[in-house]
Short mmCIF file of C-alpha atoms in Angstrom, two decimals:
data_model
loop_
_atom_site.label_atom_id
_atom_site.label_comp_id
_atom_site.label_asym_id
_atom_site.label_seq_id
_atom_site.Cartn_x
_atom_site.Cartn_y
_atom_site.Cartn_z
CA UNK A 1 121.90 92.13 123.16
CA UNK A 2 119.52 93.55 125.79
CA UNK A 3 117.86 92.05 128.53
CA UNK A 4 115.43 89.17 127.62
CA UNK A 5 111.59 90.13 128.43
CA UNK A 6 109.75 87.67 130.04
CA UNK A 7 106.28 87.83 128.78
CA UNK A 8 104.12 85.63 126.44
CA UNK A 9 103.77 88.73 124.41
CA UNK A 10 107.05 88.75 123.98
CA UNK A 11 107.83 85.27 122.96
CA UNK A 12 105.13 85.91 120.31
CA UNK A 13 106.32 88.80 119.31
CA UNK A 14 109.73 87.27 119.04
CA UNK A 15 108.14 84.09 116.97
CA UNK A 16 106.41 85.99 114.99
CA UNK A 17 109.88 88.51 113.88
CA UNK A 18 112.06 84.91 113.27
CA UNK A 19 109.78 83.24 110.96
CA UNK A 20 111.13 84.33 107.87
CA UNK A 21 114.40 82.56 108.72
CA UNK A 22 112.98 79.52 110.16
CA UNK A 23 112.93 78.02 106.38
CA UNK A 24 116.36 77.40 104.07
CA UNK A 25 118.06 80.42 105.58
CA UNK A 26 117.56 78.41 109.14
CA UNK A 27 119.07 75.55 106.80
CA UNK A 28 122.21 76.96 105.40
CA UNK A 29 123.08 79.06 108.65
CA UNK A 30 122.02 76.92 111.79
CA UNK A 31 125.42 75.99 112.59
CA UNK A 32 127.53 79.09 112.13
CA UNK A 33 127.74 81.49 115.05
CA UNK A 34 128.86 85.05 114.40
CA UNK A 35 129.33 85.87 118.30
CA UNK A 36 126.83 88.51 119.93
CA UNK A 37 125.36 90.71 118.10
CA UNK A 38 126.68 89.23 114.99
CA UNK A 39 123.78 88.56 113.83
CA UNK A 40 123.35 84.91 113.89
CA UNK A 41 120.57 83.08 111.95
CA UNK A 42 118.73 81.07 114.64
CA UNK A 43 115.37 81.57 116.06
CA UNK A 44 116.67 82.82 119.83
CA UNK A 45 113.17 81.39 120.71
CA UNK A 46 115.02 78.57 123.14
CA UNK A 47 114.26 80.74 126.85
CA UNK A 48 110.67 81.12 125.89
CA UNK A 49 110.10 77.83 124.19
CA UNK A 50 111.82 76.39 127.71
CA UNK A 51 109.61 77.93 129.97
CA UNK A 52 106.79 77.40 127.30
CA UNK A 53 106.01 80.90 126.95
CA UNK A 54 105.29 79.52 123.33
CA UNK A 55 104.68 75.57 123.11
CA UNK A 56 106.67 73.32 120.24
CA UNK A 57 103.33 72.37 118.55
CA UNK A 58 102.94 76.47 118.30
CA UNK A 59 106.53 76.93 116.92
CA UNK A 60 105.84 74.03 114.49
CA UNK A 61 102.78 75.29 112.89
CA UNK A 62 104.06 78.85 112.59
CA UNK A 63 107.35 77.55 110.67
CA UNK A 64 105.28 75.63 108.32
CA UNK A 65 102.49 78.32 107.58
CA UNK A 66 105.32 79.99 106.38
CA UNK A 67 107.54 77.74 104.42
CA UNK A 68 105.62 74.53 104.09
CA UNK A 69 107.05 70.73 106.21
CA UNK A 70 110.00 70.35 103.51
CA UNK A 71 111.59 73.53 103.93
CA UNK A 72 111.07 74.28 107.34
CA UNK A 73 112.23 70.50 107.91
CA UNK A 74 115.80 71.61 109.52
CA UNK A 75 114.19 74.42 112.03
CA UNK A 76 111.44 71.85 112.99
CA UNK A 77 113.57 69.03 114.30
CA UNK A 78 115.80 72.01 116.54
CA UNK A 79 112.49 72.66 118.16
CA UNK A 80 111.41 68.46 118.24
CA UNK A 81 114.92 67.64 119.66
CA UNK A 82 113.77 69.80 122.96
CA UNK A 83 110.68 67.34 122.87
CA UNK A 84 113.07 64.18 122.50
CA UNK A 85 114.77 65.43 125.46
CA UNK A 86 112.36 65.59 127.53
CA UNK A 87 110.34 62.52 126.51
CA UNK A 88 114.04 60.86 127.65
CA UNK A 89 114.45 62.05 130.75
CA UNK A 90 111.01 61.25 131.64
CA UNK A 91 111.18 57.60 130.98
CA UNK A 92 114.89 57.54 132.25
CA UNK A 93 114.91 60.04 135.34
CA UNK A 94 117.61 58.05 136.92
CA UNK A 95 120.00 60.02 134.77
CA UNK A 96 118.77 63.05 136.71
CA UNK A 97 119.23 61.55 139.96
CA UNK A 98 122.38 60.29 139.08
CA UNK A 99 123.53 63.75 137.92
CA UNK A 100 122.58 65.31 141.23
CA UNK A 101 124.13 62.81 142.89
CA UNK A 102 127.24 63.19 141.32
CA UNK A 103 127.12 66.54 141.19
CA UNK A 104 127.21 66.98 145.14
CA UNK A 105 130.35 64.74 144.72
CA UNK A 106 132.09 66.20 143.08
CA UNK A 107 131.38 70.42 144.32
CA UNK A 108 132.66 68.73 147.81
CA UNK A 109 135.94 66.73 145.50
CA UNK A 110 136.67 70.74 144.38
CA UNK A 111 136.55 72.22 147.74
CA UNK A 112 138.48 69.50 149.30
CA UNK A 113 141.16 68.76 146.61
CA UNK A 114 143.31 72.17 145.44
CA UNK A 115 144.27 70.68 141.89
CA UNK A 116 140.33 70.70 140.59
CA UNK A 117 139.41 73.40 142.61
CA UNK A 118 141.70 75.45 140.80
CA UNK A 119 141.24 74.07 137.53
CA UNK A 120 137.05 74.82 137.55
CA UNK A 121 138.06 78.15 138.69
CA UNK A 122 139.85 79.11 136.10
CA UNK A 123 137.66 77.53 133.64
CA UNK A 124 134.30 79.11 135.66
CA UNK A 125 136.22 82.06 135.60
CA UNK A 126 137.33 82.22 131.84
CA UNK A 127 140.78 82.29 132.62
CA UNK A 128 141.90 78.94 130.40
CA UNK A 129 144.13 80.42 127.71
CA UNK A 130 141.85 79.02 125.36
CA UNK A 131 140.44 82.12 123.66
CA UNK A 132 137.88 80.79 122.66
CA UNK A 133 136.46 79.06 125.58
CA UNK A 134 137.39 81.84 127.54
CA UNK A 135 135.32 83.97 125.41
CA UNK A 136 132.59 81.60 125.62
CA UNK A 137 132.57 81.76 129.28
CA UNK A 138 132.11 85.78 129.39
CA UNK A 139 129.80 85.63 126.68
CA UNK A 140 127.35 83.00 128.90
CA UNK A 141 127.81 84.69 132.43
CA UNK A 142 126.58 88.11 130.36
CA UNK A 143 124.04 87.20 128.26
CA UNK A 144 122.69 83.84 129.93
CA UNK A 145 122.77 82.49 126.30
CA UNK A 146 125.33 80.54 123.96
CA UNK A 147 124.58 79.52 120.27
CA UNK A 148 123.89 76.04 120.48
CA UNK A 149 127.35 74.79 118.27
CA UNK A 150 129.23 77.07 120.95
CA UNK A 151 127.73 74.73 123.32
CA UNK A 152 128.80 72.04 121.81
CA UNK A 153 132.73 72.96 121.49
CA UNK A 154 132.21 74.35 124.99
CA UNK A 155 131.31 70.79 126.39
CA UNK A 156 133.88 69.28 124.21
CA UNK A 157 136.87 71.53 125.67
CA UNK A 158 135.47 71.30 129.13
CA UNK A 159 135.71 67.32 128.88
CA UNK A 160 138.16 66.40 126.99
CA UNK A 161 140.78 69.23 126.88
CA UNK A 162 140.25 70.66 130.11
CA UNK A 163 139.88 67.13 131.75
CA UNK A 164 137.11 68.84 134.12
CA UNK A 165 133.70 66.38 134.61
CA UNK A 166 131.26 66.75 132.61
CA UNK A 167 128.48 67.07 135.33
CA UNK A 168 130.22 70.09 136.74
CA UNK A 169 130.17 71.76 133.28
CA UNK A 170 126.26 70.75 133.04
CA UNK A 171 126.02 72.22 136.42
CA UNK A 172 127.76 75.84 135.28
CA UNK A 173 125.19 75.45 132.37
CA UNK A 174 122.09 74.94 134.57
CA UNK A 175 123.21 77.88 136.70
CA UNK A 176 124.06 80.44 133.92
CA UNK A 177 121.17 79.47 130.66
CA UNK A 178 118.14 81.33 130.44
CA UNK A 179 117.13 78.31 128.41
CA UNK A 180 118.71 75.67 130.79
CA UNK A 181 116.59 73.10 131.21
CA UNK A 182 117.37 69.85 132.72
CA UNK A 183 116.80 67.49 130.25
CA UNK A 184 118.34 69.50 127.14
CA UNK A 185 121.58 69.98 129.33
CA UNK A 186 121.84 66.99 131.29
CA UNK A 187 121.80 64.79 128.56
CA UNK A 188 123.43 67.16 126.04
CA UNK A 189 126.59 66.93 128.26
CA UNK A 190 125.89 63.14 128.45
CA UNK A 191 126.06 62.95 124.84
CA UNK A 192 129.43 64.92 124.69
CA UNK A 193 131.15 62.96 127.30
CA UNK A 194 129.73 59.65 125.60
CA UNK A 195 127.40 58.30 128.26
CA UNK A 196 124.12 58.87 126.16
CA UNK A 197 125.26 57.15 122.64
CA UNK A 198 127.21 54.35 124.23
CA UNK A 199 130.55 54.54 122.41
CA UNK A 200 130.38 57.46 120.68
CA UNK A 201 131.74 61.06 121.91
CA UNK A 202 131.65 64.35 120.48
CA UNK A 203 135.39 66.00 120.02
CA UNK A 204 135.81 69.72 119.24
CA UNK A 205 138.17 70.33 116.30
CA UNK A 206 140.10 73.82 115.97
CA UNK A 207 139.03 73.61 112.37
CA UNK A 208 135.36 73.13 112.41
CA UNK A 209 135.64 76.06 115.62
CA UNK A 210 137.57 78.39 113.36
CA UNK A 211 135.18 77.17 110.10
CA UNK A 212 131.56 77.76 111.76
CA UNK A 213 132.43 81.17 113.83
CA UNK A 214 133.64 82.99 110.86
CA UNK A 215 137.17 82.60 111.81
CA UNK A 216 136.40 84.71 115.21
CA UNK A 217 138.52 81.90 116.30
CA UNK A 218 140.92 79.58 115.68
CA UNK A 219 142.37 77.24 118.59
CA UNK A 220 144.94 75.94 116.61
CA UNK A 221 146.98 72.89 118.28
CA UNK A 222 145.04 73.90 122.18
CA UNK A 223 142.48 71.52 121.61
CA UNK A 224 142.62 67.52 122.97
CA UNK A 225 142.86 65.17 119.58
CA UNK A 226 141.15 62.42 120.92
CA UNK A 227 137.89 61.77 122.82
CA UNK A 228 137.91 58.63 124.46
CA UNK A 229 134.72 57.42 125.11
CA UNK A 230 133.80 55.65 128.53
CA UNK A 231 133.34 51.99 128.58
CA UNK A 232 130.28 49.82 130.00
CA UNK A 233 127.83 52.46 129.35
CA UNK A 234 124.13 50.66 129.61
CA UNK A 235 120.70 52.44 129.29
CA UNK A 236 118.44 51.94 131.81
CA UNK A 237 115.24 50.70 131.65
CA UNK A 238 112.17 52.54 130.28
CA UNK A 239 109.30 54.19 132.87
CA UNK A 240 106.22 54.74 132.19
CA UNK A 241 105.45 57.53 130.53
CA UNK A 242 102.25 59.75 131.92
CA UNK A 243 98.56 59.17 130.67
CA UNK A 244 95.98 61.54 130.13
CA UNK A 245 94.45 62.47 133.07
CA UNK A 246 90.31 63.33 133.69
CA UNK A 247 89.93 66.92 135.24
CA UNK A 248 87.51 69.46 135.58
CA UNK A 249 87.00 72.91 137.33
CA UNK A 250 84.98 73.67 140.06
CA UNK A 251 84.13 76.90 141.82
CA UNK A 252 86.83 74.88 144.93
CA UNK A 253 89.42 74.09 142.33
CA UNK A 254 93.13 76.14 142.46
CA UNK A 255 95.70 76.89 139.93
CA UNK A 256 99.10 75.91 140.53
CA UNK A 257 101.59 77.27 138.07
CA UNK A 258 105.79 76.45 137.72
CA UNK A 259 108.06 77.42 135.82
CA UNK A 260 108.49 74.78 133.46
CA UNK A 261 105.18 75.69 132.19
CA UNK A 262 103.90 79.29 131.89
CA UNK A 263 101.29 79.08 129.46
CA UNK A 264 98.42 77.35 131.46
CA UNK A 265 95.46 79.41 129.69
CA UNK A 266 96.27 76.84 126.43
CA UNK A 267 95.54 73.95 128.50
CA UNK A 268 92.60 74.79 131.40
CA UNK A 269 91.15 78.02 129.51
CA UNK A 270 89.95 80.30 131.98
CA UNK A 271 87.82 79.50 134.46
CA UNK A 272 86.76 81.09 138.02
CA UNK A 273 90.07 79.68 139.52
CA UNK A 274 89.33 79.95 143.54
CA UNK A 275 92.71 80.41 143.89
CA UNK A 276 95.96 80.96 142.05
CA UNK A 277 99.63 80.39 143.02
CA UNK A 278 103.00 80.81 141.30
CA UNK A 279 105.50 78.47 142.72
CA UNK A 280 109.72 79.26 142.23
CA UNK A 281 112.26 76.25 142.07
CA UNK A 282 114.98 78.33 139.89
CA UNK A 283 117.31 78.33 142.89
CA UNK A 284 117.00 74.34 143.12
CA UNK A 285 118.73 73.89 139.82
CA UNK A 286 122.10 74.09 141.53
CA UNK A 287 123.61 73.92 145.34
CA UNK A 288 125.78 77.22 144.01
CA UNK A 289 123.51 80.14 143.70
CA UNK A 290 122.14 80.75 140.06
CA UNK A 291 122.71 83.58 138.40
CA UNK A 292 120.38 86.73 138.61
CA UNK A 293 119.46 87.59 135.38
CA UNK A 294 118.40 83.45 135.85
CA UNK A 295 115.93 83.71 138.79
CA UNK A 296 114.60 87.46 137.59
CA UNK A 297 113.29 85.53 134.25
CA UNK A 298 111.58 83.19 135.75
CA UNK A 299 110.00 85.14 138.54
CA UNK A 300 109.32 88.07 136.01
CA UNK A 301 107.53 84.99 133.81
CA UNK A 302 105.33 83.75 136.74
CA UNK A 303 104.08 86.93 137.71
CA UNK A 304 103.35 87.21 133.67
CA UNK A 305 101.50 84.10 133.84
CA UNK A 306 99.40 84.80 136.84
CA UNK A 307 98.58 87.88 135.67
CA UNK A 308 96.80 85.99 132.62
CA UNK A 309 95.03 83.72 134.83
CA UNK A 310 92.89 85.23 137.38
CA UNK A 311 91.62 84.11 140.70
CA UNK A 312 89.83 84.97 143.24
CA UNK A 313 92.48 84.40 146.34
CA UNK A 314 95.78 85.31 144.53
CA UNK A 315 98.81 84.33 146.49
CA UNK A 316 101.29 85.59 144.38
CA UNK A 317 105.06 84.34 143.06
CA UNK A 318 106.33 82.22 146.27
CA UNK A 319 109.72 80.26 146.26
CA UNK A 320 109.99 76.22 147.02
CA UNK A 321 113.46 76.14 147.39
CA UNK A 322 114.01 75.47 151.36
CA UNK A 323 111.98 73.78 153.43
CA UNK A 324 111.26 76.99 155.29
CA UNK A 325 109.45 78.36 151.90
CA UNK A 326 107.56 75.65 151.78
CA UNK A 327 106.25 75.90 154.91
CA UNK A 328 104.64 79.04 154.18
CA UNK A 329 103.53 77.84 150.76
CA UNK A 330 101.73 75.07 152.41
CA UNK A 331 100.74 77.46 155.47
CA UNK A 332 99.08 79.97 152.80
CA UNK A 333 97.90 77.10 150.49
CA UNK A 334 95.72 75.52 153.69
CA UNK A 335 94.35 79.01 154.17
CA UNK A 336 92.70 79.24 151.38
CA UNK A 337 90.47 75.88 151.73
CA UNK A 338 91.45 75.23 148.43
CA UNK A 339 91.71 71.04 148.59
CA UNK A 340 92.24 70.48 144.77
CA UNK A 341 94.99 72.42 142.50
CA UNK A 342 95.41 72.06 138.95
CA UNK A 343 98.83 72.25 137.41
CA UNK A 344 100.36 71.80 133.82
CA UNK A 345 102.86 68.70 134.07
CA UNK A 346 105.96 69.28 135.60
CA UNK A 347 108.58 66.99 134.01
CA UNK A 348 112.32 65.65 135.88
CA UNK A 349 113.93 68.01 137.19
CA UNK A 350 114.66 70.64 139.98
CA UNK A 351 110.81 71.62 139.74
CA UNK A 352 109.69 68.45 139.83
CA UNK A 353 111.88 67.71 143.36
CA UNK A 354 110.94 70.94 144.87
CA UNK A 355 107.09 70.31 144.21
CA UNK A 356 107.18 66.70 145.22
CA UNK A 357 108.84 67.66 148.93
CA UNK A 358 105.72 70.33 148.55
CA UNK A 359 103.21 67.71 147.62
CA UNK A 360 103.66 65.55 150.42
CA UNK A 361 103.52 67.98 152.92
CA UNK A 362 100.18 69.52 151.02
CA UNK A 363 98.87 65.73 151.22
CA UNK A 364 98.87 66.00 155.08
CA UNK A 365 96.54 68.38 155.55
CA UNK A 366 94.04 67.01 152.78
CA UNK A 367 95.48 69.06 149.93
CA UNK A 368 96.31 67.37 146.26
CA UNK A 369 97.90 68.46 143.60
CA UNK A 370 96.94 67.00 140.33
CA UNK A 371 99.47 67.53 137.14
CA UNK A 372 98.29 67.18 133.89
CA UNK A 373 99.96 66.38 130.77
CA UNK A 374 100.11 68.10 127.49
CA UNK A 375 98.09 66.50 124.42
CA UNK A 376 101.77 67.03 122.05
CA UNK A 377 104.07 65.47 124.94
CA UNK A 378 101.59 62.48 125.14
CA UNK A 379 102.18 61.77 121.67
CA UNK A 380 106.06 62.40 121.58
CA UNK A 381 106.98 61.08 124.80
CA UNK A 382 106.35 57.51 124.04
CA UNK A 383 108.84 57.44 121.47
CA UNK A 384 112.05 58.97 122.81
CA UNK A 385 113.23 55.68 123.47
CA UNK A 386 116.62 55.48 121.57
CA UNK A 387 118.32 58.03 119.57
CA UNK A 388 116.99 61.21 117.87
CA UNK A 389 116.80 59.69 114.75
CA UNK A 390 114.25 56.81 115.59
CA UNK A 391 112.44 59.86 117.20
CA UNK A 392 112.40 61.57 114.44
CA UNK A 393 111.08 58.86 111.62
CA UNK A 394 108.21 57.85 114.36
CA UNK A 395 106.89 61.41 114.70
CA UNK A 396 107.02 62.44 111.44
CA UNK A 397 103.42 61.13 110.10
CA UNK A 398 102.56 62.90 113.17
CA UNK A 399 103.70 66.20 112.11
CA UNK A 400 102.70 65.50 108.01
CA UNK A 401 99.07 65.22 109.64
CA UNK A 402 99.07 68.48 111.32
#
């Protein structure tokens, strides 16, 4: 594998090269992963389609140009169950606050107590015993990428094998995934450890591991045999999801872009932006640092982005992380006279925190950010209510329509 390239020409370069397997070899092969550079028959779209080099409603329409609705059918709810996400955590964002919270716990539990300290090491480290996990480990600290059945087992072992929380494994996730995005991994681990279905877990078994990798592995009798699932799990209740909001340019109106969305040109066009920033919250997706090759694609993204949308003050890629940064962001951002900055919806998450500590300092000094949502997670949003399934049957008239 080589290094990922952070551009939108790349991610429609690399749509545009994994079409013809987005149909009923996507079907047959989804769940089988041959290792790196084994050649496995998925899309690789996900680090793109997170930072939304490419948006869904894009992926969608390409798959069905070229197979048709039916036969893409399997390929088009992987790319709609990174919508349900998403629509979840934003009408539940507790679950993110509750992650972070526990979270914190538990990083000061492993440097105060020696037993889980040592056990996360070894497990951050790749040094279970368990070849496969082990292998797993290397293969995600390299290549910022796991196939998405890998993840699975992963999660499963780390739980329920390992005995390690799951919000610690979420966290090594979130720190390590090109693709890691907080509400596909939050409540992807949530699932596996039973809090998102309540009563129902997911348990890796050394068959299906040794089945779907081609026999790369086989685990044998390593594995946990039961998954217990956690009792007096309760869903919240439902927020609001966000409206469509009125905007308009002006020859005083700024462009704000993030990380979470790095295609602004499909939703504003291109006017005379008076000003343009690029605003950096990768290191806020974890208290440990995250890893390189995770902070260069996002910063190599933004300056991508800005470079496709002009204006006439640029201030460049700046980081949110620490209050000192946004100081200066705010500092610079005041400079500019700029009192109005347009910005593609940020969902829950790290972004979302760091540009809210942001936005109330901007507010001071007469300065508003306004976010505005996407037509496609307007319509999907609404829905993710329960489990993917419900999702699924309420969207698809939507999607027959297109």
């Amino acid at each position: 594998m080589t290094s990922p390239i952070a551009t939108r020409s790349e991610a429609i370069a690399r749509l545009s090269a994994c079409l013809p397997m987005t149909g009923s070899v996507y079907a047959q092969w989804r769940n089988t992963d041959f290792g790196p550079g084994g050649g496995n028959r998925v899309s690789g779209l996900s680090p793109w389609l997170r930072h939304r080099f490419v948006l869904e409603s894009d992926v969608i329409d390409a798959a069905v140009a070229e197979h048709g609705i039916e036969a893409a059918e399997k390929f088009i709810q992987e790319v709609c169950w990174r919508s349900y996400w998403k629509g979840f955590l934003e009408r539940r964002p507790v679950h993110w606050h509750d992650y972070c919270q526990a979270r914190s716990a538990l990083i000061a539990n492993a440097r105060q107590y020696r037993d889980l300290g040592a056990r996360l090491a070894r497990a951050e480290h790749g040094q279970t015993g368990i070849e496969c996990f082990d292998s797993w480990v290397n293969e995600l600290i390299e290549f910022g990428y796991l196939h998405n059945h890998a993840r699975m087992w992963f999660a499963s072992i780390w739980i329920f094998t390992l005995e390690l929380p799951w919000a610690l494994g979420a966290d090594f996730f979130l720190r390590h995934l090109l693709d890691g995005d907080p509400a596909s991994n939050t409540l992807s681990w949530r699932w596996i450890a039973g809090y998102h279905t309540p009563g129902k877990t997911y348990l890796a078994r050394a068959s299906n591991i040794a089945r779907y990798t081609n026999h790369r592995f086989s685990p044998g009798h390593a594995l946990a045999n039961d998954a217990p699932a956690p009792e007096g799990v309760e869903r919240p209740p439902l927020e609001a999801v966000p409206r469509a909001v009125e905007w308009s340019c002006s020859e005083q109106t700024g462009l704000l872009i993030t990380e979470e969305d790095l295609n602004p040109e499909s939703l504003f066009g291109h006017p005379n932006w008076a000003a343009t920033i690029a605003l950096q919250a990768t290191q806020s997706r974890s208290p440990h640092p995250v890893a390189d090759q995770v902070d260069a694609f996002s910063q190599q993204g933004l300056t991508d982005a800005l470079g496709r949308n002009e204006g006439r003050c640029p201030l460049g890629v700046l980081g949110i992380d620490t209050p000192r940064q946004r100081h200066q962001v705010c500092a610079l951002m005041r400079q500019t006279g700029v009192q109005e900055w347009l910005t593609p919806w940020v969902p829950t998450g790290p972004s979302a925190d760091a540009l809210g500590l942001l936005s109330s300092q901007l507010q001071a000094d007469g300065i508003y950010l306004k976010p505005v949502p996407r037509d496609w997670d307007l319509s999907v949003w609404p829905h993710a209510t329960h489990g993917f399934f419900r999702f699924w049957k309420a969207i698809g008239p939507m999607l027959a329509d297109r």
